[in-house]
Structures are given as C-alpha cells and as structure tokens.
mmCIF file of N, CA and C and ligand atoms in Angstrom:
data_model
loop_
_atom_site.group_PDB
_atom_site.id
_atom_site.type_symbol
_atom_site.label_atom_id
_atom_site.label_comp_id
_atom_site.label_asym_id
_atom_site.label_seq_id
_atom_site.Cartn_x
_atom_site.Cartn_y
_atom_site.Cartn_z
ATOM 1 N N UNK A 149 150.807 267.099 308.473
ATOM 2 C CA UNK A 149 151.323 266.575 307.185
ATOM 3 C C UNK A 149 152.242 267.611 306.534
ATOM 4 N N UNK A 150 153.579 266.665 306.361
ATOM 5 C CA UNK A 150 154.736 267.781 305.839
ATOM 6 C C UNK A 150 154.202 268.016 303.957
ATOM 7 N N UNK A 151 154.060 269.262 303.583
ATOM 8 C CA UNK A 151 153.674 268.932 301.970
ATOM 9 C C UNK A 151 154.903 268.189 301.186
ATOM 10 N N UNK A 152 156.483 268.848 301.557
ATOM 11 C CA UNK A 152 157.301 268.235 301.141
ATOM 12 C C UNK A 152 157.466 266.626 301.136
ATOM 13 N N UNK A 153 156.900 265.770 301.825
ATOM 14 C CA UNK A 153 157.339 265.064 302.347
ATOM 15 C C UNK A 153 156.179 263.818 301.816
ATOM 16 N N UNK A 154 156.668 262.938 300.608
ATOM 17 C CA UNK A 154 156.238 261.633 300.037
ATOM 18 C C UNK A 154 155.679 260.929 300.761
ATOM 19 N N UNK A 155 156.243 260.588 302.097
ATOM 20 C CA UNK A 155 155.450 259.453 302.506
ATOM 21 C C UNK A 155 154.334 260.059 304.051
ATOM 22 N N UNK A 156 154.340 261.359 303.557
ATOM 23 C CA UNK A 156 153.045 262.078 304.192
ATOM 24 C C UNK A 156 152.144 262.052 303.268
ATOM 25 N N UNK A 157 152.268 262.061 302.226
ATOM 26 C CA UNK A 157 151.095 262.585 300.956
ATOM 27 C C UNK A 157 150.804 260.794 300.733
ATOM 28 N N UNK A 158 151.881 259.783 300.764
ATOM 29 C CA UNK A 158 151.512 258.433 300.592
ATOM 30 C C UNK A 158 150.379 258.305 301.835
ATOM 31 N N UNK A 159 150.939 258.284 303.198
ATOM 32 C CA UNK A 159 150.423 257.581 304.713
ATOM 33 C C UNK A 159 149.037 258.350 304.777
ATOM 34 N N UNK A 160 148.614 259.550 304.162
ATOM 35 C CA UNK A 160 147.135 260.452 304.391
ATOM 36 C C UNK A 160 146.782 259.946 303.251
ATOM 37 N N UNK A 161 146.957 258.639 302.118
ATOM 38 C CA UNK A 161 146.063 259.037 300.840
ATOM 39 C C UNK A 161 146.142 259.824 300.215
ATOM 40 N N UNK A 162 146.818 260.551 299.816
ATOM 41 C CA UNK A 162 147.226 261.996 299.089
ATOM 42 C C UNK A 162 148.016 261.248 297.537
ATOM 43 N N UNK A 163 148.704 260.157 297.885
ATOM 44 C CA UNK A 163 149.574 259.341 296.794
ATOM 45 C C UNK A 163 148.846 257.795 297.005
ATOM 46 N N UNK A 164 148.254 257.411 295.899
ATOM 47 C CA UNK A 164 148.388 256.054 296.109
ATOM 48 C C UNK A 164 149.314 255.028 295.789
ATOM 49 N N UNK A 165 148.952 253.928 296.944
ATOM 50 C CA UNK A 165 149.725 252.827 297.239
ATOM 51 C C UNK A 165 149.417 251.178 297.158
ATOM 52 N N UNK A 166 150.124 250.711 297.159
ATOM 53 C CA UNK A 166 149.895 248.802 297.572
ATOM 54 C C UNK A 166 149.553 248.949 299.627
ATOM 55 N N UNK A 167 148.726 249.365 299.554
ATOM 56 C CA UNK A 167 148.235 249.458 301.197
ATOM 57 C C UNK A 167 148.457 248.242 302.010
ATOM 58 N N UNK A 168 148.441 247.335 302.586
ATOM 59 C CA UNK A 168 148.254 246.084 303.431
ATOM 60 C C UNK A 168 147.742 246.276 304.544
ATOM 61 N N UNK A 169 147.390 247.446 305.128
ATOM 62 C CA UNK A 169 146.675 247.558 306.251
ATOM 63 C C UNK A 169 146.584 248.782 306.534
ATOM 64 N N UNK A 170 145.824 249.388 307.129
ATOM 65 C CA UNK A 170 145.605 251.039 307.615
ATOM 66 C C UNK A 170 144.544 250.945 308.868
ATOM 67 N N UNK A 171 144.844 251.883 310.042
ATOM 68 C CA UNK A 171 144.087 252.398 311.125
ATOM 69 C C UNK A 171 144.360 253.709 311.086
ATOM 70 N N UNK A 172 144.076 254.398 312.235
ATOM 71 C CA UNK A 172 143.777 255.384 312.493
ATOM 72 C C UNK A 172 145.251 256.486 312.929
ATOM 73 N N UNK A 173 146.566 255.524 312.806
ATOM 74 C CA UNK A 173 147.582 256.541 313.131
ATOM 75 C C UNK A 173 148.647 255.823 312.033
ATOM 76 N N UNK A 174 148.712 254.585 311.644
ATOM 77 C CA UNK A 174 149.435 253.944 310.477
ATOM 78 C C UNK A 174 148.530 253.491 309.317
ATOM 79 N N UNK A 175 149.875 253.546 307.984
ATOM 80 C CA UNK A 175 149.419 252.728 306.872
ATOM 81 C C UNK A 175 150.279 251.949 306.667
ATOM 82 N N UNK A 176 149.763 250.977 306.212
ATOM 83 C CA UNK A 176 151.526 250.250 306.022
ATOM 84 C C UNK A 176 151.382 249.567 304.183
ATOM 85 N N UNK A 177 152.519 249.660 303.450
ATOM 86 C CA UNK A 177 152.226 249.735 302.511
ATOM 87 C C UNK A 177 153.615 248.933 301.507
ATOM 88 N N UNK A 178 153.088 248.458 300.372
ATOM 89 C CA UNK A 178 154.125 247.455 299.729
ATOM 90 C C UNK A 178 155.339 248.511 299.234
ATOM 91 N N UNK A 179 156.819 247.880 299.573
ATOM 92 C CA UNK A 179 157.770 248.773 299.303
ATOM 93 C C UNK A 179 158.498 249.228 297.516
ATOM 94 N N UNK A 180 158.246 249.920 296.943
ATOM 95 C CA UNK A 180 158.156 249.767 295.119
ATOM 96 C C UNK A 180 159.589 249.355 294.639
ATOM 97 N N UNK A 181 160.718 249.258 296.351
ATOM 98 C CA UNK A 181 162.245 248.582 295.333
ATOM 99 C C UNK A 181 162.317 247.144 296.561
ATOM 100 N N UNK A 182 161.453 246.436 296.395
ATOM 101 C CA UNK A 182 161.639 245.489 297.397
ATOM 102 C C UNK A 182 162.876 244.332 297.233
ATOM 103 N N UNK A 183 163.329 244.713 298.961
ATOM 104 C CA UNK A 183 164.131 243.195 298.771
ATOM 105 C C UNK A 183 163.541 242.284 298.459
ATOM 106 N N UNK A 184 162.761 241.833 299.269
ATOM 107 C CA UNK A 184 162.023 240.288 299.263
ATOM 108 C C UNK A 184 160.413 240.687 298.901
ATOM 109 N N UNK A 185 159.912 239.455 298.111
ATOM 110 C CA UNK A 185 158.404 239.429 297.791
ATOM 111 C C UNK A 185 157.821 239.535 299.471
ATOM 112 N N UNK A 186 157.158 240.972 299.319
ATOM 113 C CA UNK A 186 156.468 241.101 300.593
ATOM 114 C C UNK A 186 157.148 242.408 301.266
ATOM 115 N N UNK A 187 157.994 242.626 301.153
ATOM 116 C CA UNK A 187 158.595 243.677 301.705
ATOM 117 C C UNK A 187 157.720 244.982 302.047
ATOM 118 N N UNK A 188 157.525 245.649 303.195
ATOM 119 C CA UNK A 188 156.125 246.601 303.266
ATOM 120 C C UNK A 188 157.030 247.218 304.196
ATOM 121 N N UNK A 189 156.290 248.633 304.542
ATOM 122 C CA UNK A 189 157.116 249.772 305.349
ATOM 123 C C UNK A 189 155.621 250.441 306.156
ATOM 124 N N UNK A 190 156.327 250.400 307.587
ATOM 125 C CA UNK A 190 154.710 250.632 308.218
ATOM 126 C C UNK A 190 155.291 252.523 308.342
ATOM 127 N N UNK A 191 153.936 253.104 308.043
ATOM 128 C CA UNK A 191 154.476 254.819 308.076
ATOM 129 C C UNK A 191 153.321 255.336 308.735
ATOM 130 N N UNK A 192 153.750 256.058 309.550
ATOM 131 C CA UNK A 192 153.000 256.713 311.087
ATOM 132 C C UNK A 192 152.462 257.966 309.832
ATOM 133 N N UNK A 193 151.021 257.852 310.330
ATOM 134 C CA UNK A 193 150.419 259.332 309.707
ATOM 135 C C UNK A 193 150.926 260.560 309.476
ATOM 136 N N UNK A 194 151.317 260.482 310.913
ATOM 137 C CA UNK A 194 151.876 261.684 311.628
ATOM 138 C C UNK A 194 153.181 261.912 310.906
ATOM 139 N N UNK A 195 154.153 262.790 310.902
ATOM 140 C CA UNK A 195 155.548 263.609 310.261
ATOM 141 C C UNK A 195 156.310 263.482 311.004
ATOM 142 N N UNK A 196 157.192 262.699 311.329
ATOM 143 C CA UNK A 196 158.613 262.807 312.156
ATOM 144 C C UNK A 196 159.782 262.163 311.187
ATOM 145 N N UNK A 197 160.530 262.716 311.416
ATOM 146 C CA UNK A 197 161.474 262.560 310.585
ATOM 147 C C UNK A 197 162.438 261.590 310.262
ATOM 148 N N UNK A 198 162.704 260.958 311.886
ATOM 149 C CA UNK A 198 163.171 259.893 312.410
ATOM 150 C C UNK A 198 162.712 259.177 313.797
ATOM 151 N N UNK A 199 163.864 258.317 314.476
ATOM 152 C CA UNK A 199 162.973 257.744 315.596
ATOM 153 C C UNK A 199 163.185 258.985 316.703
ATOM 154 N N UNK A 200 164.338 259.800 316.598
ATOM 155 C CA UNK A 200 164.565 260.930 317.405
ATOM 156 C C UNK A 200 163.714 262.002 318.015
ATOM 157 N N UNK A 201 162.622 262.007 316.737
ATOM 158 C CA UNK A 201 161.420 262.872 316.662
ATOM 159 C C UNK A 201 160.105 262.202 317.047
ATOM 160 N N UNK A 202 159.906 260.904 316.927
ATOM 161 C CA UNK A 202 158.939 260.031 316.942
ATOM 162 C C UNK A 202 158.039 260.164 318.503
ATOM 163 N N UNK A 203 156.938 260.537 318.242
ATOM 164 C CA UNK A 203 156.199 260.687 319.771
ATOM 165 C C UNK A 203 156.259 259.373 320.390
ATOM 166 N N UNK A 204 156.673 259.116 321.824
ATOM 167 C CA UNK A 204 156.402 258.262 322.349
ATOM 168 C C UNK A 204 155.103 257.351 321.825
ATOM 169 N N UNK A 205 154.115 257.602 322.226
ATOM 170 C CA UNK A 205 152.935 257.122 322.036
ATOM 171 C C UNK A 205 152.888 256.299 320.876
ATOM 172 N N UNK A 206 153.518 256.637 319.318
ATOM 173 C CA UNK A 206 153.263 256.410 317.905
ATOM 174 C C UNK A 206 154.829 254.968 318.518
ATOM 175 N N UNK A 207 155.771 255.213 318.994
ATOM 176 C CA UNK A 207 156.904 254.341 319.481
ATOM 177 C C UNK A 207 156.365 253.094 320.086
ATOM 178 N N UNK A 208 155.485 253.723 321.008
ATOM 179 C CA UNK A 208 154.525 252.049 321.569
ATOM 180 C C UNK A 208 154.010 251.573 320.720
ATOM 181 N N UNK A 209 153.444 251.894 319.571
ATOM 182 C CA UNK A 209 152.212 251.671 318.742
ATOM 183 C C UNK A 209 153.225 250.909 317.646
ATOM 184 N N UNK A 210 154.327 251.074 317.601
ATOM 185 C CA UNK A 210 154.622 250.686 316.066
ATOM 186 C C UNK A 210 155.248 249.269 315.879
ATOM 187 N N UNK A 211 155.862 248.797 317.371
ATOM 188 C CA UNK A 211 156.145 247.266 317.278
ATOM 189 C C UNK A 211 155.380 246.510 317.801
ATOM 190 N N UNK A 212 153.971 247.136 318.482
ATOM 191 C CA UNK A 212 152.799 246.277 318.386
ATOM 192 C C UNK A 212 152.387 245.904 316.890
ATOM 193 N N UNK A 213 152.297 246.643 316.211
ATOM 194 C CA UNK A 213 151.675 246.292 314.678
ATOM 195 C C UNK A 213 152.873 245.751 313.917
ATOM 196 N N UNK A 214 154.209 245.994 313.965
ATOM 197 C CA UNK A 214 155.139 245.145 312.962
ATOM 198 C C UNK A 214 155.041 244.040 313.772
ATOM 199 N N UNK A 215 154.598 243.374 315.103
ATOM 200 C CA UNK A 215 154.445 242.211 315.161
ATOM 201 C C UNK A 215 153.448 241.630 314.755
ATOM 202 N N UNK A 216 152.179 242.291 314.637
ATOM 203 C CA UNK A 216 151.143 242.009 314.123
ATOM 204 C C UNK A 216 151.185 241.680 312.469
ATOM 205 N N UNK A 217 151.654 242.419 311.954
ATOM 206 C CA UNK A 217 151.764 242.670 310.492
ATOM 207 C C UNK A 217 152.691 240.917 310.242
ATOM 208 N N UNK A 218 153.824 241.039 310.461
ATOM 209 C CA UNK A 218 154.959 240.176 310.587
ATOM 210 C C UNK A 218 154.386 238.531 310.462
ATOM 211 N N UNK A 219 153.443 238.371 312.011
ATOM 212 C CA UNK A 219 152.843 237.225 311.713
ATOM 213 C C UNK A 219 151.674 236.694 311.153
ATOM 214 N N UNK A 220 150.825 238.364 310.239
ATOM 215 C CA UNK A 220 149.817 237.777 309.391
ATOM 216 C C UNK A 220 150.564 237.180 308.370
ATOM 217 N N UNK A 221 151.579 238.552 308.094
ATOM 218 C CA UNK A 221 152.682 237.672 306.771
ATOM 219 C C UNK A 221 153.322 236.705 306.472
ATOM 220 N N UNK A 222 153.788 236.456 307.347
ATOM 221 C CA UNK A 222 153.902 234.914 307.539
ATOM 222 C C UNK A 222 153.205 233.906 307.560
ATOM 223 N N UNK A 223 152.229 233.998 307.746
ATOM 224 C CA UNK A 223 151.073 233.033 307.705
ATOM 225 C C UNK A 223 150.873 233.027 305.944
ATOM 226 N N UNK A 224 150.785 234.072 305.641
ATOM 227 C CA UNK A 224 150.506 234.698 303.826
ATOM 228 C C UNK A 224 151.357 234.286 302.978
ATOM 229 N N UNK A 225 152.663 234.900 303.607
ATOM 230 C CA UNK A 225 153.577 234.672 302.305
ATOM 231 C C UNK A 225 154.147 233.451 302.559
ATOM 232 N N UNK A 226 154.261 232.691 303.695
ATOM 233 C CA UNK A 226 155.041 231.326 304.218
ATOM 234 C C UNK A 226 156.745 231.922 303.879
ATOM 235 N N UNK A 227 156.791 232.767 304.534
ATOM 236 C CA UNK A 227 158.100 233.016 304.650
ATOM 237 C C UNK A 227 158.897 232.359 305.526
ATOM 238 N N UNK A 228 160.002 232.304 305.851
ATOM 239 C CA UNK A 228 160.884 231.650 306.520
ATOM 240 C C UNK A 228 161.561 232.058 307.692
ATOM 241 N N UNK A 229 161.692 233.743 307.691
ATOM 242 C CA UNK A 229 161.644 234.704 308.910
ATOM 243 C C UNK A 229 161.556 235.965 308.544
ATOM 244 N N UNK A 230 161.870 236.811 309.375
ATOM 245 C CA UNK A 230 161.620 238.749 309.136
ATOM 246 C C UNK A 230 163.322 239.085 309.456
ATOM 247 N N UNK A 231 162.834 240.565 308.631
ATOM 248 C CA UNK A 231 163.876 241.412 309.289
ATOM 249 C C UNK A 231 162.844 242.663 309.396
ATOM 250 N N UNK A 232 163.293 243.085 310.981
ATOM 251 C CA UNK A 232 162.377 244.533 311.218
ATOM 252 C C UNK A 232 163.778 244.832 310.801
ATOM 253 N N UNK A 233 164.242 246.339 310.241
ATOM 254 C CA UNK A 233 164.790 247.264 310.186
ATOM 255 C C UNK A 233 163.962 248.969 310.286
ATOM 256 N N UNK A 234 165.112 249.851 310.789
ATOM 257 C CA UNK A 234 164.771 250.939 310.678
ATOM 258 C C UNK A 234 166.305 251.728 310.614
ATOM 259 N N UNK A 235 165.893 252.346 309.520
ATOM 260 C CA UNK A 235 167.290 253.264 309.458
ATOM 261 C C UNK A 235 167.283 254.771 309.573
ATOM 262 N N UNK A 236 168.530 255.078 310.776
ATOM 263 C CA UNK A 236 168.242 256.881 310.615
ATOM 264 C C UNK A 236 169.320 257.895 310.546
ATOM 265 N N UNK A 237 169.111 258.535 309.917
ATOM 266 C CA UNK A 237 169.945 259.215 309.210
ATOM 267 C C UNK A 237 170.744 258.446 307.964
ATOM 268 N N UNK A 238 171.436 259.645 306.907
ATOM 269 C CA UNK A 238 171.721 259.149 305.853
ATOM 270 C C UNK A 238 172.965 258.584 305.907
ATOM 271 N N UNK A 239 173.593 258.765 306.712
ATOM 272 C CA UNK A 239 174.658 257.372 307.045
ATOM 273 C C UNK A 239 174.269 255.853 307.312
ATOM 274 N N UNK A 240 173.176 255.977 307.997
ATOM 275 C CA UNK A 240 172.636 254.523 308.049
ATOM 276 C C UNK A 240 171.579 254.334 307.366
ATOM 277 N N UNK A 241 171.770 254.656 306.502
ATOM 278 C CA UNK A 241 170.705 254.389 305.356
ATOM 279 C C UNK A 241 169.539 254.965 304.661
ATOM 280 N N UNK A 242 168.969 255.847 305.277
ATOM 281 C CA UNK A 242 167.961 256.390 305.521
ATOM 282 C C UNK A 242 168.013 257.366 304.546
ATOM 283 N N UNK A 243 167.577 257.207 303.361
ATOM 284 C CA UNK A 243 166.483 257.905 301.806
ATOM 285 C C UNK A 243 165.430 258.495 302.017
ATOM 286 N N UNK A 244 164.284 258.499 303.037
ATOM 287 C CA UNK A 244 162.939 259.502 302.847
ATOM 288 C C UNK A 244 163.513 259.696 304.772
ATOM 289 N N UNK A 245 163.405 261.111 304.994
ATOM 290 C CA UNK A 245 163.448 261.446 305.953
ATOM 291 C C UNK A 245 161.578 261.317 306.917
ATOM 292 N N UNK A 246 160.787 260.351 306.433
ATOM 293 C CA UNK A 246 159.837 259.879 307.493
ATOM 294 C C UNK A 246 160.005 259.140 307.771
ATOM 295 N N UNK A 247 159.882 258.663 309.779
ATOM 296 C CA UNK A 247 159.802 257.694 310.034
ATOM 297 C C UNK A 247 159.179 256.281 309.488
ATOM 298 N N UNK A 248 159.864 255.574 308.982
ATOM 299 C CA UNK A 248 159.573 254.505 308.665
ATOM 300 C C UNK A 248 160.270 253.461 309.076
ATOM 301 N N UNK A 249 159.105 251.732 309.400
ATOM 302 C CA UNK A 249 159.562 250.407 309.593
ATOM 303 C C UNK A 249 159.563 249.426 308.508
ATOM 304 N N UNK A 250 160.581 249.275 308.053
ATOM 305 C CA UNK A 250 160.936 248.307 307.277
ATOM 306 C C UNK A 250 160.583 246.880 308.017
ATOM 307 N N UNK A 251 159.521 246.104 307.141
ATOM 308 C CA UNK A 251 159.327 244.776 307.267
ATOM 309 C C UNK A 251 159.673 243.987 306.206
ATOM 310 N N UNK A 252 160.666 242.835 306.561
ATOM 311 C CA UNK A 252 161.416 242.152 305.635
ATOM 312 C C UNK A 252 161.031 240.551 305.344
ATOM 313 N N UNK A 253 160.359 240.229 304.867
ATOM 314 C CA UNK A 253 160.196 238.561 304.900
ATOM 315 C C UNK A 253 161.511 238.076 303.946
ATOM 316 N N UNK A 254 161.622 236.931 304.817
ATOM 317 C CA UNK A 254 162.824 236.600 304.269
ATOM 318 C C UNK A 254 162.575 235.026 304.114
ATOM 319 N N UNK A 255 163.449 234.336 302.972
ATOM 320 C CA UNK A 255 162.932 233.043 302.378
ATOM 321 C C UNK A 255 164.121 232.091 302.404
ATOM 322 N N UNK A 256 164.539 231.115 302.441
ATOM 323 C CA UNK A 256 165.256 230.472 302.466
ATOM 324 C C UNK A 256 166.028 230.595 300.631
ATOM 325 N N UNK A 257 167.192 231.183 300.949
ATOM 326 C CA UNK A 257 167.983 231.286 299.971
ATOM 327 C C UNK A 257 167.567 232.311 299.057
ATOM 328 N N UNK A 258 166.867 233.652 299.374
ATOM 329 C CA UNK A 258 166.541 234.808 298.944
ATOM 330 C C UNK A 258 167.813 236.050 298.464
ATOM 331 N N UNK A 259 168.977 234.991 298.855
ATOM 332 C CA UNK A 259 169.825 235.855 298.348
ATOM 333 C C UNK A 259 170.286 237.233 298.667
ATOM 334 N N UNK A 260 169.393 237.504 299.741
ATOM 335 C CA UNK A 260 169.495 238.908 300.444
ATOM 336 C C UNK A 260 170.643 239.003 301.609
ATOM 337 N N UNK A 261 171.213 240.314 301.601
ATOM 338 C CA UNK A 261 172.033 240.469 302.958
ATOM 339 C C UNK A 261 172.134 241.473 303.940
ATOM 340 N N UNK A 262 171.387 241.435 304.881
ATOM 341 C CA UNK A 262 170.588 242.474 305.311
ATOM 342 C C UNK A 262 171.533 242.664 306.952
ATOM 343 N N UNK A 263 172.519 242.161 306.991
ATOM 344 C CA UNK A 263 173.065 241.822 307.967
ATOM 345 C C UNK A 263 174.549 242.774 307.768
ATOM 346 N N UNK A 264 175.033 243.193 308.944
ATOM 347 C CA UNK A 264 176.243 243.945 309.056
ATOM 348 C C UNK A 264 177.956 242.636 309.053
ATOM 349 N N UNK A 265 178.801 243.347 309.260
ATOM 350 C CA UNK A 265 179.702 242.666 309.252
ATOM 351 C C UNK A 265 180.286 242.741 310.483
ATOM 352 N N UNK A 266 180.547 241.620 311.625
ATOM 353 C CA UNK A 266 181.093 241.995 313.414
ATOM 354 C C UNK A 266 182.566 242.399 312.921
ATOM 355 N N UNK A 267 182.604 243.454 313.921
ATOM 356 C CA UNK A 267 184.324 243.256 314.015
ATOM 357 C C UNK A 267 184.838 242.999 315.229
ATOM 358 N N UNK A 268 186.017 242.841 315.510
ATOM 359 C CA UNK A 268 186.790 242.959 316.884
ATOM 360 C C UNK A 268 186.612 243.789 317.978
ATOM 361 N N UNK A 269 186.485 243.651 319.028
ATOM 362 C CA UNK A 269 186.927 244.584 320.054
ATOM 363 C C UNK A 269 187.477 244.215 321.527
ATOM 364 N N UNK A 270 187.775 244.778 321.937
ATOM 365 C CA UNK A 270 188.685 243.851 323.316
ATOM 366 C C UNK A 270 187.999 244.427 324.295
ATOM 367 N N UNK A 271 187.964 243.928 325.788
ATOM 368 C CA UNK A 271 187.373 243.779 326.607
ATOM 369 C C UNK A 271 187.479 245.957 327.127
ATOM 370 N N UNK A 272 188.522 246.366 326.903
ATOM 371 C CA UNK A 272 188.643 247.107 327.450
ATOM 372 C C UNK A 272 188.218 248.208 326.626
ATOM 373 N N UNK A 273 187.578 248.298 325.260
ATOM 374 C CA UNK A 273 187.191 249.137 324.495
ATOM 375 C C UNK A 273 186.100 248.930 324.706
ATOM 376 N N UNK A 274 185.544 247.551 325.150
ATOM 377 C CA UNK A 274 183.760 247.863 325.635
ATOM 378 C C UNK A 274 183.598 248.968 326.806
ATOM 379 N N UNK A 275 184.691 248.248 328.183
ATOM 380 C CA UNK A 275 184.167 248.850 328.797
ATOM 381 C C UNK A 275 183.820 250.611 328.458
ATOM 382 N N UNK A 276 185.029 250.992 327.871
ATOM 383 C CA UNK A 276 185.024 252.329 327.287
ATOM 384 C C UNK A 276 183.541 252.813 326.830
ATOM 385 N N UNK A 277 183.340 252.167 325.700
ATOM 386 C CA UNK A 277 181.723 252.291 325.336
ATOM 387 C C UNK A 277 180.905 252.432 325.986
ATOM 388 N N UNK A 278 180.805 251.492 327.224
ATOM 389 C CA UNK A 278 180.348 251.269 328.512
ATOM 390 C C UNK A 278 179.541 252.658 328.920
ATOM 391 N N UNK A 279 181.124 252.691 329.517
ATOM 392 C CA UNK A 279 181.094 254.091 330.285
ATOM 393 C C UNK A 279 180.998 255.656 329.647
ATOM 394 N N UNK A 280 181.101 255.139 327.956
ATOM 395 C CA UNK A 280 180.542 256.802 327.953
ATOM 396 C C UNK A 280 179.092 256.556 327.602
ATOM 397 N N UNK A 281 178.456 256.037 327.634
ATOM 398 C CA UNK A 281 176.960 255.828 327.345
ATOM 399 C C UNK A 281 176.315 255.453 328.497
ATOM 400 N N UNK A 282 176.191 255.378 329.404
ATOM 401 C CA UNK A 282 175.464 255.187 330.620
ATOM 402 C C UNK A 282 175.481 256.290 331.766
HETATM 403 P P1 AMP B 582 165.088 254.050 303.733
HETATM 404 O O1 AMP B 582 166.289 253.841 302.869
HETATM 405 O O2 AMP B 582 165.147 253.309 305.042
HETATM 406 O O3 AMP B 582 164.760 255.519 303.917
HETATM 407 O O4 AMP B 582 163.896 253.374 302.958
HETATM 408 C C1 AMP B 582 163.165 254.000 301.968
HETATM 409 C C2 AMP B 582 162.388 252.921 301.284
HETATM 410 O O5 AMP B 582 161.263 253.508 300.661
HETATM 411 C C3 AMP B 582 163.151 252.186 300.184
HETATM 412 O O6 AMP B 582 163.118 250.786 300.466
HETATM 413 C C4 AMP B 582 162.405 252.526 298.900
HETATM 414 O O7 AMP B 582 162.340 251.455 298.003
HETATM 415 C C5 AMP B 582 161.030 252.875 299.435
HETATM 416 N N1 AMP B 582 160.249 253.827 298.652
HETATM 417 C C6 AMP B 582 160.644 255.036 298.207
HETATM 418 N N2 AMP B 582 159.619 255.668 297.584
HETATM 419 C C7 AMP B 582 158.553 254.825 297.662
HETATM 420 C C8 AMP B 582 157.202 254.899 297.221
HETATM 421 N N3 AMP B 582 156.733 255.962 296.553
HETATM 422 N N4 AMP B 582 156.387 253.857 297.478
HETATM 423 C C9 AMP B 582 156.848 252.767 298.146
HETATM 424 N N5 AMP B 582 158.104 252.653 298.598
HETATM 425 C C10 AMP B 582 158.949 253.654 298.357
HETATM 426 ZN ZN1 ZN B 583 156.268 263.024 306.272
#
C-alpha cells in the first residue's frame, strides 16, 4: 500500500466508501463524479499504477469480476448496456495513478459520450501500423 496514493487508503479500508463488493484482492466501489447512476471502479488492493505495472495474475482476475459485477448490475440497475473503460496515462485520461476499471451502466438516452471520434486512414497507413507493432 502506496501511503500517497487515495485509492490504496480507499481499496485497504483506510478511506471509506460506497463499496459494492469486496474479496480478497479487489474492492469495487461507487464512483463520487459519476457518469451514469451506477457508475463503480473495481480497484486491485494491491498498488500499480497502471495496466503496465499490473501483475499478471490481478489482469486475469479483473475481467472475470467486471463481468461479474456488470451482470449483477444489470440485473439491479436495469440498465441498457456497459462501458468497461480503463484509462492510462494522463493523456488518456487517467486522474489517480491506481489501476483502476471503470464500470459504466449506460441507459437509453443518458446523454453520455463515452465514445471516441473514427477518423480516416488508407489502406497503406494500416499496413504501416501493421508493421511497426508486430
Ligand atoms: P480516471 O480519470 O480514469 O483516473 O478516473 C478516476 C475516477 O475516480 C474519476 O471518475 C473520479 O470521479 C473518481 N474518483 C476520484 N476520487 C474518488 C473517490 N475518493 N471516491 C470515488 N471515486 C473517486
Ligand atoms: Zn495505490
């Protein structure tokens, strides 16, 4: 447990929270600027900073339970669908440097836009992409 670090002192009980579920390596807990009614962020006990740092093991573990989580909530809130997000680094969004999963219920006409904007690209700038990433 980082002392600096909010959602270490939140995920150990150190800060209390709107909890929705807790075991033995996650808590997952209601988000205090929520998009949508329901909005919760599952946070690994453990201190990593991002997914870069994230132990394998806690990586298997964490979209077993946002699926789990996802379709109790749904059942709960009668939402209409999810958005998993995770953002890393502060270019893509990312405000508390602990790993965290954003779970999003989303409602028909919630007004939210959680979605990027496509742009163009031509066949030959993929391949480019392609080939420097593989
Ligand atoms: P991100 O921008 O992906 O780092 O997400 C950080 C999220 O944490 C935001 O949605 C904030 O509303 C939320 N947040 C920040 N502090 C707290 C807190 N003390 N309790 C619950 N949620 C928080
Ligand atoms: Zn932490």
């Amino acid at each position: 447990m980082l002392d600096s670090c909010i959602f270490c002192k939140i995920a150990n009980g150190a800060i209390p929270s709107k909890t929705i579920y807790e075991d033995e390596d996650f808590r997952v807990i209601l988000d205090l600027g929520p998009a949508t009614k329901g909005h919760a962020l599952i946070l690994p006990k453990e201190h990593s900073a991002n997914l870069y740092e994230l132990p394998d093991e806690t990586a298997s573990k964490v979209m077993v339970l946002a699926k789990k989580m996802a379709t109790k909530m749904t059942e709960k809130l009668s939402c209409d669908g999810f958005n998993i997000v995770q953002n890393n680094g502060e270019v893509a969004g990312q405000t508390v440097m602990h790993y965290h999963l954003h779970l999003i219920p989303r409602y028909q006409d919630d007004g939210q836009k959680i979605l990027w904007k496509p742009t163009e690209v031509s066949q030959e700038e993929l391949e480019q992409v392609k080939n420097s990433i593989i």
